[in-house]
Amino acid sequence: MALSVQIQKKAGDFQLDVDFTAGTGEALALLGASGCGKSMTLKCIAGVERPDRGRIVLDGEVLYDSERGVCVPPQRRRIGYLFQNYALFPHMTAAQNIAAGARHMEASQRKERVAQLVSQLGLEGKERLRPFQLSGGQQQRVALARILASEPRAMLLDEPFSALDTYLKWRLELEMRDILSLFQGPVVWVSHDQGEVYRNCARVCVLDQGKSSPAAGVRELLANPVTVSAARISGCKNYVPVRPGPRPGTVEIPLWGLTLEAAAPWREGVSVLGIHARHVQPAGKDARNAFFCETVQVTEDVSAMLAALRPKGAEPDAPLLRMELDKDVWAAMPDHKGFWVSVEPENLLLLE
């Protein structure tokens, strides 16, 4: 029951151009910065928005085909769409909201299905409450129950935990994982949270200014991003222009006045060097890829110290180098104003 999406849509100056496939029982993540087209993509799949051209196929059925003039109405697509704000009917009780998803069933079957989902999602005692009487987590569970009641062939999750506090988010994520493990259709999961995606999705498709990159394994993308947009999603904070170094296996960073050893071979299209803040470590001046830095600013985080550094000899307008250290490591350093740091060659990301 695969979902195949190849669509383009123009909205003002914005151009959406996505191409991906989510397989049977697979949770595929759509990642990207705000405004990159993730939610618009989901709306096109659900039929809420109509693409300008392209094709959408679910389980062998063509839902949209611009060349053939096919555009199946949203209510006939059998796609469950969990909105960010849950989109519950405010005048209906929790049970009535769930029942609305089972309109295709006979009354007796509908009642039985609602009872089953109420039990499955831990909503006992909340059946008669209206949305404003429910917590954010309870509203989400009602919305999810309504989707499941419709017996969807695919599910679209648009930032499903964005409105929840940390504890509730973790608890509901576990519940969501259990529910999705029983769902046989494809799932497209939009999120900004790389940890959430890492825990729940096998593959990820990155959107950058409306255009998708080929889907890749989550672990592969987070460990070895090849583009700046993918590196941002992986949590990388440092970016600086780069060019091939004077010797094989080296790269030159003109704005920092540095030449460093890189483990990855140079490839066509590379123009930016990425470095994770946690990979910048205090070192002796004779360490591999060591260079001296002056401290510009220090910020204390919950469990780490965040330092903004200027490599010695850097251009005045050069980007600062962000470093993230455990508090005890930072406290043990003899000098915080200036010190040597190093970045291992395998931790230099050569990015397009």
Short mmCIF file of C-alpha atoms in Angstrom, two decimals:
data_model
loop_
_atom_site.label_atom_id
_atom_site.label_comp_id
_atom_site.label_asym_id
_atom_site.label_seq_id
_atom_site.Cartn_x
_atom_site.Cartn_y
_atom_site.Cartn_z
CA MET A 1 0.00 0.00 0.00
CA ALA A 2 2.60 2.54 -1.12
CA LEU A 3 2.05 6.28 -1.47
CA SER A 4 3.79 7.91 -4.43
CA VAL A 5 3.92 11.72 -4.69
CA GLN A 6 5.34 13.74 -7.58
CA ILE A 7 3.76 17.21 -7.59
CA GLN A 8 4.45 20.86 -8.30
CA LYS A 9 2.47 23.84 -7.05
CA LYS A 10 3.10 27.57 -7.27
CA ALA A 11 1.85 29.96 -4.58
CA GLY A 12 2.93 33.53 -5.27
CA ASP A 13 6.72 33.52 -5.45
CA PHE A 14 6.90 30.11 -3.76
CA GLN A 15 7.34 26.98 -5.89
CA LEU A 16 6.68 23.52 -4.44
CA ASP A 17 8.40 20.63 -6.23
CA VAL A 18 8.39 17.33 -4.33
CA ASP A 19 9.01 13.73 -5.32
CA PHE A 20 8.97 10.86 -2.82
CA THR A 21 7.45 7.47 -2.05
CA ALA A 22 6.37 6.08 1.34
CA GLY A 23 6.13 2.30 1.43
CA THR A 24 3.67 -0.06 3.07
CA GLY A 25 3.81 0.30 6.86
CA GLU A 26 6.59 2.88 6.57
CA ALA A 27 6.82 6.18 8.46
CA LEU A 28 8.57 8.69 6.19
CA ALA A 29 9.59 12.02 7.68
CA LEU A 30 9.32 15.34 5.85
CA LEU A 31 11.86 17.74 7.32
CA GLY A 32 12.79 21.31 6.54
CA ALA A 33 12.72 24.89 7.79
CA SER A 34 9.46 26.74 8.37
CA GLY A 35 7.88 27.81 5.09
CA CYS A 36 9.63 25.13 3.00
CA GLY A 37 6.33 23.54 1.90
CA LYS A 38 5.88 20.60 4.29
CA SER A 39 2.30 21.39 5.31
CA MET A 40 1.36 22.34 1.76
CA THR A 41 2.61 18.93 0.61
CA LEU A 42 0.35 17.19 3.14
CA LYS A 43 -2.64 19.28 2.08
CA CYS A 44 -2.07 18.33 -1.56
CA ILE A 45 -1.92 14.64 -0.64
CA ALA A 46 -5.11 14.92 1.42
CA GLY A 47 -6.88 16.81 -1.37
CA VAL A 48 -7.32 20.00 0.68
CA GLU A 49 -5.07 21.79 -1.82
CA ARG A 50 -4.80 21.01 -5.53
CA PRO A 51 -1.34 20.82 -7.17
CA ASP A 52 -0.72 22.58 -10.47
CA ARG A 53 0.72 19.46 -12.05
CA GLY A 54 2.01 16.01 -11.22
CA ARG A 55 0.68 12.74 -9.86
CA ILE A 56 -0.36 11.18 -6.53
CA VAL A 57 -0.96 7.42 -6.29
CA LEU A 58 -2.04 5.45 -3.20
CA ASP A 59 -2.24 1.67 -3.20
CA GLY A 60 -2.39 1.64 -6.99
CA GLU A 61 -5.25 4.16 -7.14
CA VAL A 62 -4.57 7.47 -8.86
CA LEU A 63 -5.72 10.25 -6.54
CA TYR A 64 -4.40 13.08 -8.70
CA ASP A 65 -3.08 13.22 -12.24
CA SER A 66 -2.87 16.58 -13.99
CA GLU A 67 -2.40 15.09 -17.45
CA ARG A 68 -5.46 12.82 -17.15
CA GLY A 69 -7.56 15.41 -15.31
CA VAL A 70 -8.00 13.16 -12.25
CA CYS A 71 -8.55 14.73 -8.81
CA VAL A 72 -10.31 12.49 -6.28
CA PRO A 73 -12.25 14.50 -3.64
CA PRO A 74 -10.74 14.51 -0.10
CA GLN A 75 -13.59 12.47 1.44
CA ARG A 76 -13.00 9.64 -1.03
CA ARG A 77 -9.24 9.41 -0.60
CA ARG A 78 -9.41 7.69 2.81
CA ILE A 79 -6.36 9.55 4.08
CA GLY A 80 -6.16 10.39 7.79
CA TYR A 81 -4.81 13.89 8.39
CA LEU A 82 -3.79 14.92 11.93
CA PHE A 83 -3.62 18.73 11.89
CA GLN A 84 -1.43 20.77 14.23
CA ASN A 85 -4.52 22.19 15.97
CA TYR A 86 -6.37 18.81 15.78
CA ALA A 87 -9.41 20.44 14.02
CA LEU A 88 -11.99 18.90 16.35
CA PHE A 89 -15.65 19.92 16.01
CA PRO A 90 -16.12 22.30 18.99
CA HIS A 91 -19.87 21.64 19.38
CA MET A 92 -19.44 17.84 19.51
CA THR A 93 -18.41 15.65 22.43
CA ALA A 94 -15.29 13.49 22.25
CA ALA A 95 -17.39 10.44 21.36
CA GLN A 96 -19.27 12.34 18.67
CA ASN A 97 -16.01 13.59 17.18
CA ILE A 98 -14.72 10.03 16.98
CA ALA A 99 -18.01 8.79 15.52
CA ALA A 100 -17.74 11.44 12.80
CA GLY A 101 -14.81 9.49 11.43
CA ALA A 102 -16.92 6.34 11.20
CA ARG A 103 -19.76 7.76 9.11
CA HIS A 104 -19.31 4.93 6.61
CA MET A 105 -20.36 2.33 9.22
CA GLU A 106 -23.78 1.18 10.33
CA ALA A 107 -24.96 2.73 13.61
CA SER A 108 -24.28 -0.39 15.68
CA GLN A 109 -20.81 -0.87 14.17
CA ARG A 110 -20.04 2.80 14.66
CA LYS A 111 -20.94 2.64 18.35
CA GLU A 112 -18.79 -0.44 18.82
CA ARG A 113 -15.83 1.14 16.98
CA VAL A 114 -16.04 4.32 19.08
CA ALA A 115 -16.04 2.27 22.30
CA GLN A 116 -13.05 0.29 21.05
CA LEU A 117 -11.03 3.41 20.23
CA VAL A 118 -11.97 5.15 23.48
CA SER A 119 -10.54 2.17 25.35
CA GLN A 120 -7.51 1.81 23.09
CA LEU A 121 -6.50 5.47 23.45
CA GLY A 122 -7.25 5.82 27.16
CA LEU A 123 -10.23 8.18 26.82
CA GLU A 124 -12.59 6.43 29.24
CA GLY A 125 -14.64 8.99 31.17
CA LYS A 126 -14.00 11.70 28.57
CA GLU A 127 -16.63 10.59 26.05
CA ARG A 128 -19.16 13.32 26.95
CA LEU A 129 -16.66 16.17 27.18
CA ARG A 130 -16.32 18.79 24.46
CA PRO A 131 -12.90 19.82 23.08
CA PHE A 132 -12.56 22.91 25.31
CA GLN A 133 -12.96 20.66 28.34
CA LEU A 134 -10.10 18.39 27.27
CA SER A 135 -6.36 18.85 27.77
CA GLY A 136 -4.10 19.20 24.75
CA GLY A 137 -3.07 15.57 24.99
CA GLN A 138 -6.66 14.39 25.27
CA GLN A 139 -7.65 16.49 22.26
CA GLN A 140 -4.86 14.91 20.27
CA ARG A 141 -5.99 11.43 21.19
CA VAL A 142 -9.57 12.22 20.19
CA ALA A 143 -8.33 13.54 16.85
CA LEU A 144 -6.23 10.43 16.33
CA ALA A 145 -9.18 8.19 17.28
CA ARG A 146 -11.36 10.01 14.72
CA ILE A 147 -8.75 9.33 12.04
CA LEU A 148 -8.50 5.65 12.94
CA ALA A 149 -12.30 5.36 12.96
CA SER A 150 -12.30 6.32 9.29
CA GLU A 151 -10.12 3.28 8.50
CA PRO A 152 -7.57 5.29 6.52
CA ARG A 153 -5.27 3.81 3.92
CA ALA A 154 -2.55 6.37 4.73
CA MET A 155 -1.88 8.82 7.56
CA LEU A 156 -0.47 12.35 7.51
CA LEU A 157 0.92 13.74 10.77
CA ASP A 158 1.58 17.50 10.79
CA GLU A 159 3.77 18.36 13.80
CA PRO A 160 1.69 16.03 16.01
CA PHE A 161 3.42 17.00 19.28
CA SER A 162 4.24 20.67 18.72
CA ALA A 163 1.61 22.00 21.15
CA LEU A 164 2.49 19.68 24.04
CA ASP A 165 4.81 20.04 27.02
CA THR A 166 7.90 17.83 27.20
CA TYR A 167 6.51 15.18 29.56
CA LEU A 168 3.19 14.79 27.74
CA LYS A 169 4.95 14.81 24.39
CA TRP A 170 7.12 11.87 25.43
CA ARG A 171 4.17 9.90 26.78
CA LEU A 172 2.01 10.46 23.70
CA GLU A 173 4.91 9.69 21.39
CA LEU A 174 5.14 6.25 22.97
CA GLU A 175 1.39 5.80 22.53
CA MET A 176 1.57 6.99 18.93
CA ARG A 177 4.37 4.53 18.22
CA ASP A 178 2.27 1.65 19.53
CA ILE A 179 -0.72 2.69 17.42
CA LEU A 180 1.34 3.15 14.26
CA SER A 181 3.00 -0.23 14.74
CA LEU A 182 -0.43 -1.77 14.07
CA PHE A 183 -1.14 0.47 11.07
CA GLN A 184 -0.34 -1.18 7.76
CA GLY A 185 -0.50 1.88 5.52
CA PRO A 186 2.16 4.51 4.76
CA VAL A 187 2.66 7.41 7.19
CA VAL A 188 4.06 10.83 6.26
CA TRP A 189 5.33 12.58 9.40
CA VAL A 190 6.14 16.31 9.37
CA SER A 191 8.33 17.49 12.23
CA HIS A 192 11.03 19.99 13.25
CA ASP A 193 12.33 17.66 15.98
CA GLN A 194 15.23 15.50 14.79
CA GLY A 195 15.03 13.29 17.89
CA GLU A 196 11.34 12.65 17.26
CA VAL A 197 12.08 11.70 13.68
CA TYR A 198 15.07 9.55 14.63
CA ARG A 199 12.96 7.53 17.06
CA ASN A 200 9.93 7.03 14.83
CA CYS A 201 10.89 7.17 11.15
CA ALA A 202 13.15 4.96 9.06
CA ARG A 203 13.64 7.38 6.17
CA VAL A 204 13.54 11.14 5.73
CA CYS A 205 12.90 13.46 2.79
CA VAL A 206 14.36 16.96 3.21
CA LEU A 207 12.58 19.98 1.72
CA ASP A 208 14.62 23.10 1.02
CA GLN A 209 12.70 26.16 -0.23
CA GLY A 210 9.99 23.93 -1.66
CA LYS A 211 12.20 21.38 -3.41
CA SER A 212 12.69 17.86 -2.08
CA SER A 213 15.89 15.86 -1.96
CA PRO A 214 15.90 12.09 -2.52
CA ALA A 215 14.73 10.26 0.61
CA ALA A 216 17.53 8.79 2.72
CA GLY A 217 17.86 6.71 5.86
CA VAL A 218 17.42 8.82 9.00
CA ARG A 219 20.64 7.63 10.61
CA GLU A 220 22.59 8.15 7.40
CA LEU A 221 21.27 11.70 6.94
CA LEU A 222 21.93 12.77 10.53
CA ALA A 223 25.41 11.26 10.58
CA ASN A 224 26.55 12.21 7.06
CA PRO A 225 24.54 15.11 5.59
CA VAL A 226 25.70 16.27 2.16
CA THR A 227 23.77 19.55 1.86
CA VAL A 228 23.49 22.61 4.10
CA SER A 229 19.75 22.09 4.55
CA ALA A 230 20.29 18.47 5.66
CA ALA A 231 23.11 19.54 7.98
CA ARG A 232 20.86 22.14 9.65
CA ILE A 233 18.32 19.41 10.32
CA SER A 234 21.05 17.23 11.83
CA GLY A 235 21.75 19.99 14.37
CA CYS A 236 24.89 21.47 12.81
CA LYS A 237 25.44 25.10 13.87
CA ASN A 238 28.73 26.11 12.21
CA TYR A 239 28.96 26.99 8.50
CA VAL A 240 31.78 28.71 6.63
CA PRO A 241 32.82 28.89 2.95
CA VAL A 242 35.44 26.31 1.99
CA ARG A 243 37.59 25.37 -1.01
CA PRO A 244 40.05 22.59 -1.84
CA GLY A 245 43.26 22.79 0.17
CA PRO A 246 46.80 23.02 -1.21
CA ARG A 247 47.44 19.33 -0.52
CA PRO A 248 45.28 16.24 -1.16
CA GLY A 249 43.07 15.48 1.82
CA THR A 250 42.97 19.10 3.01
CA VAL A 251 40.46 21.95 2.82
CA GLU A 252 41.08 25.69 3.02
CA ILE A 253 38.88 28.08 4.99
CA PRO A 254 39.86 31.57 3.76
CA LEU A 255 37.67 33.53 6.22
CA TRP A 256 39.33 31.78 9.17
CA GLY A 257 42.81 31.65 7.66
CA LEU A 258 42.95 27.89 8.22
CA THR A 259 43.88 24.77 6.30
CA LEU A 260 42.58 21.55 7.88
CA GLU A 261 42.73 17.83 7.13
CA ALA A 262 39.41 16.30 6.01
CA ALA A 263 38.54 12.62 5.96
CA ALA A 264 35.89 12.94 3.23
CA PRO A 265 37.21 13.37 -0.34
CA TRP A 266 36.50 16.64 -2.08
CA ARG A 267 33.61 16.41 -4.54
CA GLU A 268 32.07 18.68 -7.13
CA GLY A 269 29.44 21.06 -5.77
CA VAL A 270 30.94 21.48 -2.29
CA SER A 271 31.17 25.10 -1.16
CA VAL A 272 30.47 25.10 2.58
CA LEU A 273 32.14 23.48 5.57
CA GLY A 274 29.90 22.37 8.42
CA ILE A 275 31.05 21.59 11.98
CA HIS A 276 28.84 20.41 14.83
CA ALA A 277 29.38 22.51 17.94
CA ARG A 278 29.95 19.38 20.04
CA HIS A 279 32.81 18.32 17.75
CA VAL A 280 34.87 21.41 18.61
CA GLN A 281 37.05 20.30 21.53
CA PRO A 282 39.84 21.86 23.64
CA ALA A 283 43.21 20.48 22.56
CA GLY A 284 46.95 20.89 22.75
CA LYS A 285 48.57 23.05 20.11
CA ASP A 286 50.21 19.98 18.55
CA ALA A 287 46.93 18.08 18.15
CA ARG A 288 45.64 17.18 14.70
CA ASN A 289 43.69 20.09 13.14
CA ALA A 290 44.47 22.31 16.15
CA PHE A 291 44.06 26.09 15.96
CA PHE A 292 43.95 28.90 18.51
CA CYS A 293 40.70 30.74 19.26
CA GLU A 294 39.67 33.77 21.29
CA THR A 295 36.42 33.67 23.25
CA VAL A 296 33.85 36.23 22.14
CA GLN A 297 30.83 35.16 24.19
CA VAL A 298 29.85 32.41 26.64
CA THR A 299 26.31 31.25 27.46
CA GLU A 300 25.32 28.75 30.11
CA ASP A 301 22.73 26.21 28.97
CA VAL A 302 20.94 23.59 31.07
CA SER A 303 23.68 20.97 30.80
CA ALA A 304 26.43 22.60 28.76
CA MET A 305 28.41 25.76 28.16
CA LEU A 306 28.03 27.37 24.73
CA ALA A 307 30.99 29.42 23.57
CA ALA A 308 31.27 31.64 20.50
CA LEU A 309 34.90 31.64 19.35
CA ARG A 310 36.94 33.62 16.81
CA PRO A 311 39.82 31.67 15.25
CA LYS A 312 43.06 33.63 15.50
CA GLY A 313 43.71 35.43 12.22
CA ALA A 314 40.09 35.24 11.07
CA GLU A 315 38.63 38.01 8.90
CA PRO A 316 36.64 40.61 10.88
CA ASP A 317 33.37 39.60 9.17
CA ALA A 318 34.04 35.85 9.40
CA PRO A 319 31.38 33.71 11.13
CA LEU A 320 32.17 32.79 14.71
CA LEU A 321 32.80 29.18 15.68
CA ARG A 322 30.28 27.74 18.13
CA MET A 323 31.50 25.22 20.68
CA GLU A 324 29.39 23.16 23.10
CA LEU A 325 31.13 21.65 26.14
CA ASP A 326 30.00 19.83 29.24
CA LYS A 327 30.06 22.19 32.21
CA ASP A 328 32.66 20.19 34.11
CA VAL A 329 35.00 20.16 31.09
CA TRP A 330 34.61 23.92 30.70
CA ALA A 331 35.21 24.51 34.42
CA ALA A 332 38.42 22.46 34.30
CA MET A 333 39.96 24.57 31.52
CA PRO A 334 42.77 26.84 32.82
CA ASP A 335 41.95 29.78 30.52
CA HIS A 336 38.55 30.72 29.10
CA LYS A 337 39.65 33.84 27.22
CA GLY A 338 41.73 32.05 24.61
CA PHE A 339 42.73 28.44 24.01
CA TRP A 340 43.57 25.80 21.40
CA VAL A 341 40.80 23.68 19.91
CA SER A 342 40.70 20.91 17.34
CA VAL A 343 38.17 19.19 15.07
CA GLU A 344 38.84 15.61 13.96
CA PRO A 345 39.06 15.20 10.14
CA GLU A 346 36.04 12.86 10.09
CA ASN A 347 33.95 15.60 11.74
CA LEU A 348 34.43 18.13 8.94
CA LEU A 349 31.26 18.11 6.81
CA LEU A 350 31.77 19.02 3.15
CA LEU A 351 28.41 20.42 2.08
CA GLU A 352 26.69 21.48 -1.11
#
